[in-house]
Every structure is written in C-alpha cells, then in structure tokens.
mmCIF file of C-alpha atoms and ligand atoms in Angstrom:
data_model
loop_
_atom_site.group_PDB
_atom_site.id
_atom_site.type_symbol
_atom_site.label_atom_id
_atom_site.label_comp_id
_atom_site.label_asym_id
_atom_site.label_seq_id
_atom_site.Cartn_x
_atom_site.Cartn_y
_atom_site.Cartn_z
ATOM 1 C CA MET P 1 85.131 79.706 112.510
ATOM 2 C CA SER P 2 87.548 80.234 109.209
ATOM 3 C CA LEU P 3 89.788 77.414 108.373
ATOM 4 C CA ASN P 4 92.617 80.060 108.566
ATOM 5 C CA THR P 5 92.290 80.071 112.570
ATOM 6 C CA PRO P 6 93.166 78.011 115.048
ATOM 7 C CA SER P 7 90.274 76.376 117.232
ATOM 8 C CA ASN P 8 92.759 77.394 120.599
ATOM 9 C CA PRO P 9 96.009 79.632 120.763
ATOM 10 C CA SER P 10 97.862 76.978 122.934
ATOM 11 C CA GLU P 11 98.016 74.836 119.720
ATOM 12 C CA LYS P 12 99.189 76.763 117.440
ATOM 13 C CA PRO P 13 101.725 74.868 114.992
ATOM 14 C CA SER P 14 105.389 75.052 115.836
ATOM 15 C CA VAL P 15 107.587 77.327 113.435
ATOM 16 C CA LEU P 16 111.615 77.562 113.435
ATOM 17 C CA GLN P 17 111.803 81.159 111.590
ATOM 18 C CA VAL P 18 115.285 81.049 110.013
ATOM 19 C CA GLY P 19 116.667 84.652 109.217
ATOM 20 C CA ARG P 20 114.500 87.860 109.496
ATOM 21 C CA LEU P 21 111.721 89.140 107.700
ATOM 22 C CA PRO P 22 110.121 92.133 107.313
ATOM 23 C CA PRO P 23 108.674 93.297 111.179
ATOM 24 C CA TRP P 24 105.208 93.069 110.369
ATOM 25 C CA LEU P 25 105.215 89.461 108.756
ATOM 26 C CA GLU P 26 107.013 88.889 111.870
ATOM 27 C CA GLN P 27 104.240 89.936 114.056
ATOM 28 C CA ARG P 28 101.789 88.581 111.877
ATOM 29 C CA LEU P 29 103.380 84.777 111.661
ATOM 30 C CA ASN P 30 103.384 85.688 115.725
ATOM 31 C CA ASP P 31 100.035 86.717 116.241
ATOM 32 C CA GLU P 32 99.167 82.994 113.851
ATOM 33 C CA PHE P 33 101.940 80.274 114.644
ATOM 34 C CA ASP P 34 104.162 79.595 117.651
ATOM 35 C CA ILE P 35 106.770 80.852 115.940
ATOM 36 C CA THR P 36 110.871 80.491 117.068
ATOM 37 C CA LEU P 37 113.235 82.959 115.740
ATOM 38 C CA LEU P 38 116.547 80.406 115.128
ATOM 39 C CA ASP P 39 119.138 83.154 114.598
ATOM 40 C CA ARG P 40 118.230 83.922 118.671
ATOM 41 C CA GLN P 41 119.831 80.652 119.813
ATOM 42 C CA ILE P 42 123.136 81.536 120.994
ATOM 43 C CA ASP P 43 124.505 77.540 120.362
ATOM 44 C CA ARG P 44 122.012 76.894 117.524
ATOM 45 C CA ALA P 45 123.514 72.863 117.346
ATOM 46 C CA ALA P 46 122.699 72.531 120.970
ATOM 47 C CA PHE P 47 119.711 74.378 120.254
ATOM 48 C CA LEU P 48 118.598 72.253 117.352
ATOM 49 C CA ARG P 49 119.592 68.721 119.089
ATOM 50 C CA ASP P 50 117.239 69.637 121.935
ATOM 51 C CA ASP P 51 114.143 71.095 120.303
ATOM 52 C CA GLY P 52 114.567 70.478 116.752
ATOM 53 C CA ALA P 53 111.759 67.763 117.323
ATOM 54 C CA ARG P 54 109.048 69.806 118.205
ATOM 55 C CA PHE P 55 109.080 71.771 114.578
ATOM 56 C CA THR P 56 107.186 71.002 111.686
ATOM 57 C CA GLY P 57 107.328 74.303 109.482
ATOM 58 C CA VAL P 58 110.156 76.719 108.826
ATOM 59 C CA VAL P 59 109.832 80.154 107.421
ATOM 60 C CA THR P 60 112.449 81.441 105.616
ATOM 61 C CA SER P 61 113.730 83.976 102.750
ATOM 62 C CA ALA P 62 115.694 83.571 99.727
ATOM 63 C CA PHE P 63 118.592 84.713 101.375
ATOM 64 C CA ALA P 64 118.556 82.464 104.745
ATOM 65 C CA GLY P 65 117.406 79.175 103.031
ATOM 66 C CA ALA P 66 116.805 75.623 104.293
ATOM 67 C CA ASP P 67 120.091 73.834 104.000
ATOM 68 C CA ALA P 68 120.285 69.467 104.281
ATOM 69 C CA ALA P 69 121.373 69.914 107.423
ATOM 70 C CA LEU P 70 118.656 72.417 109.096
ATOM 71 C CA ILE P 71 116.135 70.075 107.593
ATOM 72 C CA ALA P 72 118.158 66.839 109.255
ATOM 73 C CA ALA P 73 117.934 68.155 112.125
ATOM 74 C CA LEU P 74 113.867 68.882 112.104
ATOM 75 C CA PRO P 75 112.805 65.358 111.971
ATOM 76 C CA SER P 76 108.682 66.312 112.887
ATOM 77 C CA LEU P 77 109.314 68.828 109.246
ATOM 78 C CA GLN P 78 105.919 68.931 107.022
ATOM 79 C CA VAL P 79 106.034 71.987 105.241
ATOM 80 C CA ILE P 80 108.782 75.079 104.596
ATOM 81 C CA SER P 81 107.646 78.652 103.788
ATOM 82 C CA ASN P 82 109.632 80.679 101.647
ATOM 83 C CA PHE P 83 109.763 84.847 101.392
ATOM 84 C CA GLY P 84 110.841 85.106 98.232
ATOM 85 C CA VAL P 85 110.237 83.142 95.072
ATOM 86 C CA GLY P 86 114.019 81.646 94.264
ATOM 87 C CA VAL P 87 114.469 78.733 96.457
ATOM 88 C CA ASP P 88 117.824 77.727 95.478
ATOM 89 C CA ARG P 89 118.808 77.927 99.037
ATOM 90 C CA ILE P 90 116.255 75.307 99.750
ATOM 91 C CA ASP P 91 117.615 71.763 99.895
ATOM 92 C CA LEU P 92 114.596 70.376 97.565
ATOM 93 C CA ALA P 93 116.030 66.858 97.103
ATOM 94 C CA ALA P 94 116.310 66.452 101.044
ATOM 95 C CA ALA P 95 112.707 68.089 101.391
ATOM 96 C CA LYS P 96 111.403 65.778 98.796
ATOM 97 C CA ALA P 97 112.699 62.744 100.228
ATOM 98 C CA ARG P 98 110.901 63.525 103.134
ATOM 99 C CA GLY P 99 107.489 64.643 101.618
ATOM 100 C CA ILE P 100 108.140 67.976 102.952
ATOM 101 C CA ALA P 101 105.650 70.761 101.431
ATOM 102 C CA VAL P 102 107.896 74.216 99.680
ATOM 103 C CA GLY P 103 105.689 76.663 99.696
ATOM 104 C CA HIS P 104 107.086 79.787 97.870
ATOM 105 C CA THR P 105 106.128 83.211 95.875
ATOM 106 C CA PRO P 106 105.856 84.041 92.422
ATOM 107 C CA ASP P 107 104.329 85.579 90.473
ATOM 108 C CA VAL P 108 103.359 89.214 92.732
ATOM 109 C CA LEU P 109 107.058 89.985 92.598
ATOM 110 C CA ASN P 110 106.993 89.887 88.676
ATOM 111 C CA ASP P 111 106.628 93.629 87.548
ATOM 112 C CA CYS P 112 108.767 94.888 90.402
ATOM 113 C CA VAL P 113 111.634 92.677 89.150
ATOM 114 C CA ALA P 114 111.120 93.585 85.529
ATOM 115 C CA ASP P 115 110.563 97.350 86.124
ATOM 116 C CA MET P 116 113.729 97.197 87.904
ATOM 117 C CA ALA P 117 115.918 94.975 85.317
ATOM 118 C CA MET P 118 114.299 97.847 82.382
ATOM 119 C CA GLY P 119 115.958 100.322 85.126
ATOM 120 C CA LEU P 120 119.369 99.307 84.596
ATOM 121 C CA VAL P 121 118.807 98.759 81.459
ATOM 122 C CA ILE P 122 118.341 102.179 80.915
ATOM 123 C CA ASP P 123 121.084 103.224 83.640
ATOM 124 C CA VAL P 124 123.801 101.191 82.416
ATOM 125 C CA ALA P 125 122.926 102.457 78.691
ATOM 126 C CA ARG P 126 121.983 106.072 79.398
ATOM 127 C CA ARG P 127 124.786 106.481 82.380
ATOM 128 C CA SER P 128 122.831 107.722 84.721
ATOM 129 C CA MET P 129 124.158 106.851 87.860
ATOM 130 C CA GLU P 130 127.468 108.025 86.667
ATOM 131 C CA ALA P 131 126.225 110.993 85.916
ATOM 132 C CA ASP P 132 124.838 111.172 89.398
ATOM 133 C CA ARG P 133 128.406 111.224 90.258
ATOM 134 C CA PHE P 134 129.489 114.020 88.624
ATOM 135 C CA MET P 135 126.698 116.110 89.525
ATOM 136 C CA ARG P 136 127.272 115.537 92.992
ATOM 137 C CA ALA P 137 130.573 116.288 92.590
ATOM 138 C CA GLY P 138 130.226 119.456 91.241
ATOM 139 C CA ARG P 139 132.181 118.807 87.937
ATOM 140 C CA TRP P 140 129.339 119.682 85.268
ATOM 141 C CA ALA P 141 129.860 123.527 87.173
ATOM 142 C CA THR P 142 133.290 123.382 87.695
ATOM 143 C CA GLY P 143 134.096 121.614 84.156
ATOM 144 C CA GLY P 144 132.354 125.033 82.508
ATOM 145 C CA GLY P 145 129.541 122.834 81.642
ATOM 146 C CA LYS P 146 131.085 119.880 79.937
ATOM 147 C CA SER P 147 129.269 117.210 80.609
ATOM 148 C CA ILE P 148 129.957 113.366 80.933
ATOM 149 C CA GLY P 149 130.511 111.426 77.348
ATOM 150 C CA LEU P 150 127.180 109.862 74.733
ATOM 151 C CA GLY P 151 125.330 107.036 76.370
ATOM 152 C CA ARG P 152 123.383 104.217 74.195
ATOM 153 C CA LYS P 153 120.186 104.124 72.331
ATOM 154 C CA VAL P 154 117.654 101.967 74.290
ATOM 155 C CA SER P 155 114.673 101.917 72.680
ATOM 156 C CA GLY P 156 115.262 100.118 69.603
ATOM 157 C CA ALA P 157 117.667 98.008 70.421
ATOM 158 C CA ARG P 158 118.207 93.909 70.893
ATOM 159 C CA MET P 159 117.247 92.699 74.425
ATOM 160 C CA GLY P 160 118.238 88.771 74.659
ATOM 161 C CA ILE P 161 116.725 87.644 77.986
ATOM 162 C CA VAL P 162 118.453 84.302 79.280
ATOM 163 C CA GLY P 163 115.168 82.627 81.136
ATOM 164 C CA LEU P 164 112.045 83.528 79.786
ATOM 165 C CA GLY P 165 110.396 82.570 82.648
ATOM 166 C CA ARG P 166 107.515 84.454 84.993
ATOM 167 C CA ILE P 167 109.803 87.120 84.918
ATOM 168 C CA GLY P 168 111.598 86.602 82.081
ATOM 169 C CA GLN P 169 108.340 87.197 80.190
ATOM 170 C CA THR P 170 106.841 90.205 82.302
ATOM 171 C CA ILE P 171 110.993 91.733 81.325
ATOM 172 C CA ALA P 172 109.958 90.837 77.556
ATOM 173 C CA ARG P 173 106.753 92.614 77.284
ATOM 174 C CA ARG P 174 108.219 95.812 78.860
ATOM 175 C CA ALA P 175 111.212 95.558 76.108
ATOM 176 C CA ASP P 176 108.156 95.697 73.388
ATOM 177 C CA GLY P 177 107.100 98.582 74.939
ATOM 178 C CA PHE P 178 110.565 100.014 73.839
ATOM 179 C CA ASP P 179 109.876 99.189 70.555
ATOM 180 C CA MET P 180 113.438 96.634 71.243
ATOM 181 C CA ALA P 181 113.815 93.928 69.431
ATOM 182 C CA VAL P 182 113.224 90.274 71.537
ATOM 183 C CA ARG P 183 114.847 86.961 71.278
ATOM 184 C CA TYR P 184 115.245 84.448 74.326
ATOM 185 C CA HIS P 185 117.402 81.494 75.125
ATOM 186 C CA SER P 186 116.029 78.829 77.865
ATOM 187 C CA ARG P 187 116.689 74.990 77.453
ATOM 188 C CA ASN P 188 112.558 74.271 76.630
ATOM 189 C CA PRO P 189 110.810 76.952 74.003
ATOM 190 C CA VAL P 190 108.232 78.362 75.394
ATOM 191 C CA ALA P 191 104.542 78.114 73.255
ATOM 192 C CA ASP P 192 102.743 81.039 72.762
ATOM 193 C CA VAL P 193 105.016 83.438 72.832
ATOM 194 C CA PRO P 194 105.605 86.001 69.963
ATOM 195 C CA TRP P 195 109.749 86.296 71.012
ATOM 196 C CA THR P 196 112.381 83.830 69.107
ATOM 197 C CA HIS P 197 114.101 81.185 70.913
ATOM 198 C CA GLU P 198 117.490 80.990 70.870
ATOM 199 C CA PRO P 199 118.885 77.724 70.793
ATOM 200 C CA SER P 200 122.486 78.545 71.890
ATOM 201 C CA LEU P 201 123.585 81.214 74.549
ATOM 202 C CA LEU P 202 126.431 82.399 72.793
ATOM 203 C CA GLU P 203 124.759 82.932 69.565
ATOM 204 C CA LEU P 204 122.181 84.667 71.591
ATOM 205 C CA ALA P 205 124.730 86.819 73.401
ATOM 206 C CA ARG P 206 126.456 87.874 70.052
ATOM 207 C CA TRP P 207 123.267 88.986 68.940
ATOM 208 C CA SER P 208 122.117 90.588 72.056
ATOM 209 C CA ASP P 209 122.559 94.482 72.715
ATOM 210 C CA PHE P 210 121.359 93.576 76.262
ATOM 211 C CA LEU P 211 122.047 90.421 77.204
ATOM 212 C CA VAL P 212 119.577 90.083 80.830
ATOM 213 C CA VAL P 213 119.441 87.226 82.886
ATOM 214 C CA ILE P 214 116.345 86.003 84.144
ATOM 215 C CA VAL P 215 116.736 82.195 85.228
ATOM 216 C CA ALA P 216 116.639 80.462 88.336
ATOM 217 C CA GLY P 217 119.261 80.047 90.415
ATOM 218 C CA GLY P 218 121.234 76.532 91.918
ATOM 219 C CA ALA P 219 123.432 74.638 90.129
ATOM 220 C CA GLY P 220 122.095 73.980 86.937
ATOM 221 C CA THR P 221 122.755 78.036 86.205
ATOM 222 C CA ARG P 222 126.083 78.080 88.201
ATOM 223 C CA HIS P 223 128.043 80.194 85.620
ATOM 224 C CA LEU P 224 126.070 79.690 82.435
ATOM 225 C CA ILE P 225 127.221 83.494 82.078
ATOM 226 C CA ASN P 226 130.718 82.964 81.703
ATOM 227 C CA ALA P 227 134.300 84.533 79.995
ATOM 228 C CA ASP P 228 133.098 83.097 76.404
ATOM 229 C CA VAL P 229 129.437 84.189 76.911
ATOM 230 C CA LEU P 230 130.786 87.726 77.286
ATOM 231 C CA GLN P 231 133.188 87.839 74.671
ATOM 232 C CA ALA P 232 130.356 86.689 72.556
ATOM 233 C CA LEU P 233 128.602 89.459 73.873
ATOM 234 C CA GLY P 234 130.925 92.535 72.940
ATOM 235 C CA PRO P 235 132.526 95.435 73.252
ATOM 236 C CA ARG P 236 129.496 96.881 72.581
ATOM 237 C CA GLY P 237 127.457 94.842 74.454
ATOM 238 C CA PHE P 238 125.619 95.029 78.073
ATOM 239 C CA LEU P 239 124.936 92.986 80.809
ATOM 240 C CA VAL P 240 122.088 93.057 83.215
ATOM 241 C CA ASN P 241 121.327 90.287 85.950
ATOM 242 C CA VAL P 242 118.400 90.584 88.326
ATOM 243 C CA ALA P 243 118.239 86.479 88.836
ATOM 244 C CA ARG P 244 121.279 85.243 91.084
ATOM 245 C CA GLY P 245 124.808 86.161 91.625
ATOM 246 C CA SER P 246 125.554 82.172 91.261
ATOM 247 C CA VAL P 247 124.740 82.552 87.889
ATOM 248 C CA ILE P 248 127.781 84.765 86.596
ATOM 249 C CA ASP P 249 131.411 83.633 86.915
ATOM 250 C CA GLU P 250 132.279 86.818 88.911
ATOM 251 C CA PRO P 251 135.790 86.784 88.577
ATOM 252 C CA ALA P 252 135.171 86.691 84.431
ATOM 253 C CA LEU P 253 132.940 89.704 84.448
ATOM 254 C CA VAL P 254 135.045 91.597 86.856
ATOM 255 C CA GLN P 255 137.750 90.822 83.868
ATOM 256 C CA ALA P 256 135.424 91.861 81.103
ATOM 257 C CA LEU P 257 134.476 94.960 82.634
ATOM 258 C CA GLN P 258 137.988 96.347 83.537
ATOM 259 C CA GLN P 259 138.644 95.170 79.930
ATOM 260 C CA GLY P 260 136.232 96.586 78.020
ATOM 261 C CA VAL P 261 135.557 92.349 76.742
ATOM 262 C CA ILE P 262 131.780 94.511 77.357
ATOM 263 C CA ALA P 263 130.396 97.718 77.743
ATOM 264 C CA GLY P 264 129.156 97.475 81.131
ATOM 265 C CA ALA P 265 127.246 95.635 83.661
ATOM 266 C CA GLY P 266 123.756 96.288 86.023
ATOM 267 C CA LEU P 267 123.866 93.827 88.734
ATOM 268 C CA ASP P 268 121.251 93.562 91.552
ATOM 269 C CA VAL P 269 122.490 89.793 92.626
ATOM 270 C CA PHE P 270 126.159 88.741 94.138
ATOM 271 C CA GLU P 271 127.717 85.634 94.508
ATOM 272 C CA ASN P 272 128.655 85.802 98.063
ATOM 273 C CA GLU P 273 125.571 88.706 99.577
ATOM 274 C CA PRO P 274 125.956 90.885 101.044
ATOM 275 C CA HIS P 275 129.423 91.336 99.809
ATOM 276 C CA ALA P 276 130.294 92.716 96.217
ATOM 277 C CA PRO P 277 133.291 92.047 94.091
ATOM 278 C CA GLU P 278 135.078 95.455 95.715
ATOM 279 C CA ALA P 279 137.202 95.423 91.965
ATOM 280 C CA LEU P 280 133.330 96.918 90.806
ATOM 281 C CA PHE P 281 133.307 99.882 93.169
ATOM 282 C CA GLY P 282 135.597 101.573 90.926
ATOM 283 C CA LEU P 283 134.345 101.234 87.861
ATOM 284 C CA ASP P 284 131.428 103.658 85.857
ATOM 285 C CA ASN P 285 131.287 101.192 83.777
ATOM 286 C CA VAL P 286 128.768 99.662 85.687
ATOM 287 C CA VAL P 287 125.530 99.868 88.268
ATOM 288 C CA LEU P 288 125.517 98.220 92.071
ATOM 289 C CA LEU P 289 122.260 97.363 93.318
ATOM 290 C CA PRO P 290 121.820 95.520 96.801
ATOM 291 C CA HIS P 291 119.467 92.862 95.558
ATOM 292 C CA ILE P 292 116.276 95.061 95.911
ATOM 293 C CA ALA P 293 114.650 94.188 92.748
ATOM 294 C CA SER P 294 111.689 92.885 94.703
ATOM 295 C CA ASN P 295 111.781 95.172 97.607
ATOM 296 C CA THR P 296 108.648 97.598 97.282
ATOM 297 C CA GLU P 297 106.240 98.676 99.376
ATOM 298 C CA GLU P 298 103.356 96.803 97.550
ATOM 299 C CA THR P 299 105.289 94.082 96.311
ATOM 300 C CA ARG P 300 106.959 93.380 99.722
ATOM 301 C CA GLU P 301 103.285 93.341 101.372
ATOM 302 C CA ALA P 302 102.312 90.721 98.619
ATOM 303 C CA MET P 303 105.222 88.417 99.016
ATOM 304 C CA GLY P 304 104.639 88.635 103.234
ATOM 305 C CA LEU P 305 100.817 88.065 102.309
ATOM 306 C CA LEU P 306 101.830 84.752 100.171
ATOM 307 C CA THR P 307 104.563 83.389 102.172
ATOM 308 C CA LEU P 308 102.059 83.855 106.019
ATOM 309 C CA ASP P 309 98.954 81.593 103.219
ATOM 310 C CA ASN P 310 101.582 79.037 102.166
ATOM 311 C CA LEU P 311 101.793 77.912 105.921
ATOM 312 C CA ARG P 312 97.711 78.760 106.649
ATOM 313 C CA GLY P 313 97.448 76.011 103.839
ATOM 314 C CA HIS P 314 98.756 73.667 104.998
ATOM 315 C CA TYR P 315 98.070 73.967 108.584
ATOM 316 C CA PHE P 316 94.500 75.107 108.261
ATOM 317 C CA ASN P 317 93.382 74.300 104.950
ATOM 318 C CA GLN P 318 93.956 70.114 104.629
ATOM 319 C CA GLY P 319 97.602 70.572 102.974
ATOM 320 C CA GLN P 320 97.080 72.743 100.401
ATOM 321 C CA LEU P 321 99.836 75.403 99.898
ATOM 322 C CA VAL P 322 98.694 78.350 97.784
ATOM 323 C CA ALA P 323 101.781 78.161 95.750
ATOM 324 C CA ALA P 324 103.971 75.074 95.988
ATOM 325 C CA VAL P 325 107.427 74.256 94.826
ATOM 326 C CA PRO P 326 106.487 71.100 92.424
ATOM 327 C CA LEU P 327 108.961 68.857 94.279
HETATM 328 P P1 NAP U 401 111.004 80.836 86.392
HETATM 329 O O1 NAP U 401 108.808 81.339 86.256
HETATM 330 O O2 NAP U 401 110.619 79.478 87.094
HETATM 331 O O3 NAP U 401 111.543 80.952 85.417
HETATM 332 C C1 NAP U 401 112.836 80.169 85.324
HETATM 333 C C2 NAP U 401 112.850 80.178 83.966
HETATM 334 O O4 NAP U 401 115.097 79.652 83.538
HETATM 335 C C3 NAP U 401 112.486 78.768 82.652
HETATM 336 O O5 NAP U 401 112.477 80.074 81.573
HETATM 337 C C4 NAP U 401 113.811 78.187 82.734
HETATM 338 O O6 NAP U 401 113.340 77.698 81.490
HETATM 339 C C5 NAP U 401 115.045 78.574 82.881
HETATM 340 N N1 NAP U 401 115.731 77.991 83.147
HETATM 341 C C6 NAP U 401 116.719 76.838 84.085
HETATM 342 N N2 NAP U 401 117.823 76.487 84.123
HETATM 343 C C7 NAP U 401 117.764 76.911 82.846
HETATM 344 C C8 NAP U 401 119.179 76.880 82.528
HETATM 345 N N3 NAP U 401 120.213 75.533 82.397
HETATM 346 N N4 NAP U 401 119.699 77.266 81.234
HETATM 347 C C9 NAP U 401 118.425 78.043 79.987
HETATM 348 N N5 NAP U 401 117.458 78.881 81.425
HETATM 349 C C10 NAP U 401 117.120 77.390 82.546
HETATM 350 O O7 NAP U 401 111.190 81.769 87.904
HETATM 351 P P2 NAP U 401 110.538 82.909 87.864
HETATM 352 O O8 NAP U 401 109.643 83.287 88.360
HETATM 353 O O9 NAP U 401 110.960 83.801 86.327
HETATM 354 O O10 NAP U 401 112.220 83.187 88.407
HETATM 355 C C11 NAP U 401 113.379 83.686 88.137
HETATM 356 C C12 NAP U 401 114.679 83.522 89.001
HETATM 357 O O11 NAP U 401 114.516 85.204 89.359
HETATM 358 C C13 NAP U 401 114.191 82.804 90.742
HETATM 359 O O12 NAP U 401 114.850 82.185 90.585
HETATM 360 C C14 NAP U 401 115.062 83.969 91.620
HETATM 361 O O13 NAP U 401 116.778 83.755 91.683
HETATM 362 C C15 NAP U 401 115.380 85.533 90.314
HETATM 363 N N6 NAP U 401 114.741 86.541 91.467
HETATM 364 C C16 NAP U 401 115.474 87.078 91.627
HETATM 365 C C17 NAP U 401 114.588 88.608 92.132
HETATM 366 C C18 NAP U 401 115.741 90.023 92.914
HETATM 367 O O14 NAP U 401 114.974 89.756 93.476
HETATM 368 N N7 NAP U 401 116.827 90.194 91.926
HETATM 369 C C19 NAP U 401 113.785 88.381 92.979
HETATM 370 C C20 NAP U 401 112.726 87.687 92.302
HETATM 371 C C21 NAP U 401 113.456 86.778 91.389
HETATM 372 P P3 NAP U 401 113.569 76.216 80.886
HETATM 373 O O15 NAP U 401 113.402 75.188 81.607
HETATM 374 O O16 NAP U 401 113.233 75.010 79.304
HETATM 375 O O17 NAP U 401 115.308 76.144 80.887
HETATM 376 C C1 8YV U 402 113.784 89.054 97.429
HETATM 377 C C2 8YV U 402 114.623 87.291 95.568
HETATM 378 O O1 8YV U 402 114.884 89.467 97.398
HETATM 379 O O2 8YV U 402 112.173 86.208 95.184
HETATM 380 C C3 8YV U 402 113.364 86.082 95.588
HETATM 381 O O3 8YV U 402 114.039 84.935 94.741
HETATM 382 O O4 8YV U 402 115.730 86.677 95.525
HETATM 383 C C4 8YV U 402 114.170 88.732 96.256
HETATM 384 O O5 8YV U 402 112.307 88.675 96.044
HETATM 385 C C5 8YV U 402 114.378 87.651 98.683
HETATM 386 O O6 8YV U 402 113.239 86.953 98.283
HETATM 387 C C6 8YV U 402 114.298 88.135 99.774
HETATM 388 O O7 8YV U 402 114.492 87.193 100.944
#
C-alpha cells in the first residue's frame, strides 16, 4: 500500500473546501478526502458552530483564503492547503499560533506569471490591445488606412522589478532576453544574481521605463506603489502589476493614468476583485486582465497536483508538506 493511500476509504480525513476549485481538482479531492464545500452551506455560521470541530484540514485558494474567524471556528484544524502561491488571504499569524501547517504552490507557476508580465509590458508599450479595438471597430479601413499612434520600444529598455523572488527572477531572465537593463528593489539584496539591487523604490521608479510589481501581498506591501512612486516613474514610464491589487494605491493610479503622470499600465490584479475601478475601462493607455497570469492548462494542473500533494503529505506522509509556507 502506498503511503498516499488511506487504508480505509471511510476513514478519509475531513477537509473543508473554501471557494471553488477547478472541477478535476474537486473530483480528485473528493476521491481522497471527505470534502465539504463551505459555499454550499446556507447558514455558514450555524454550520461552522455545529460541524466545525470535525475538520482537520482546509483546502482553499488565493482568492478565498482562510481568515482568523474561519480558523477560530475550526478547533481541530491541522493543515491548510492553498491553491496558489500567494497566501495574503490566509491569516498566517493565527495558523502559526495554533501550530497549523500551511501549504501553497510556489515555483510551478513562475513561467506563466513571468510570461504574462512580459505580455503586459509588450501590450501596453506597443499598444496592441488598443490597436485590436481600433481594427475591430473598422477604423483602419474607414480612416483610409491611417493607423494608431506610435508605441514605445521594449527591447533594450530599462526594467525595474519590485520583488526579486521566484517569479521576479523569472521575469528578469526574460527581460535579459529582450536586451533590457534590469534593476530591482526588495528589502534585502538577493545573492548571486546579475541584476543591480536598488534600495530606494523611488530611485528605481525614476530610472525605469517599465516598473514591474511582483512582491508578496499583505499588510507589509499595502500601497507600496503610491502617488510618489508614480510621480517618480513619470510620463514616459509604464507600470505592470502581476502581484496583488493591494500593492497599488488604486485611486492614485487612476488619477496618474487620467492625468498623464505615467504613460500607461498593464494590470492583472485589483484591490477589490472581481471588481476593477470603472474609471479604467475608458482609458486606452491601460491593459486590464482578470487575474489570469497563472491560467494555463499546464500550470493549473501543476498547481492542483501540488495542492493535493500538500494535503497527502500532511495526512499520509507524517506531516511532510511538499511546499510549506515558512511560519
Ligand atoms: P517570493 O519568492 O516570496 O518573492 C516575493 C518578493 O517580494 C521577495 O523578493 C521579497 O523580498 C519581496 N518583498 C516582500 N515584501 C516586500 C516589501 N515590503 N518591499 C519590497 N519587496 C518586498 O514570491 P513569488 O513566488 O515570486 O510570488 C510573488 C507574489 O506574486 C505572490 O505572493 C502572489 O501574491 C503574486 N502572484 C500573482 C499571480 C497572478 O496570478 N497574478 C500568480 C502568482 C503569484 P524581501 O523579502 O527581500 O523584501
Ligand atoms: C491564482 C495567484 O490566480 O498563485 C497565486 O498567488 O494569485 C494565482 O496563481 C490563484 O491562486 C487562484 O486562486
């Protein structure tokens, strides 16, 4: 018998699922665990009060998270497995205080998130989405062949990366391939990388043609990109955010885009998802994506398998999560 297979299906561990997950993953979770979907409970508070003590695991996503109230309502909780690398919606302090292990999905999504960051850099600089709208409206033909205005060159430009972690380094390597000059800002310089650390975020913004944000979310980075940083990026600078919406002061960004304080922005994430500031919808100098940077068949499958493996590791391999969040 494999370590990953429970000896008796009726003894499957009880795991509470918060939010929806890809259907194939929900199927696999149901095969191996006794899953209850919190979203199906009409009166969540009553359900948690009556049934909360039976769950030893939670499976959630970067979108749904697990806040302090939920963790407190689950007195037997041992493990939280997150479908996603970002754990800003999980109350890590509450988990740590109770000795609850937290698993997530690092590394398997680096390529796709970095690819999308480069896609946004190109889209916003070369105006490809704007050009697509122009074509679909028939304006190329009706305008007698007159095209949209000029874009800006990406190859050889300066890219400042805010957060040189797993994904930030993957973006930097792609920027190298575009012959870009790369510098980065983080609290600590990263050892053994060829890119220059810039201790001042304002200086990095001043230097950059493209400022790409890929720090962790949460209280420590809330509104790190504020009006001063946007001012420093300046009227020829572009902002790309594939981290979390909370990292940007959104009203300040809207104003900066409306008033030409910066040249444009490419945004995959927003402060109040699934909502984005409506003021952005009418602006041509912004590219908006509905948080899809990791959404490929390949990466979602790898994330799902790691989400499963973290649970399996906890229950069937002596509490050894494959990818545990350091608490
Ligand atoms: P990571 O390896 O932990 O890197 C995070 C980086 O952020 C580190 O370089 C860290 O460096 C830096 N950082 C943290 N706090 C900072 C601060 N206050 N000021 C400046 N830098 C700070 O994480 P990762 O795997 O690259 O993922 C990064 C984030 O991307 C995730 O947490 C998630 O929110 C987001 N993400 C988004 C998507 C999407 O679909 N758009 C997909 C995956 C991930 P220091 O500690 O030295 O400061
Ligand atoms: C996903 C993400 O969109 O990994 C993260 O932190 O934000 C994205 O990969 C998310 O995990 C889906 O819930």
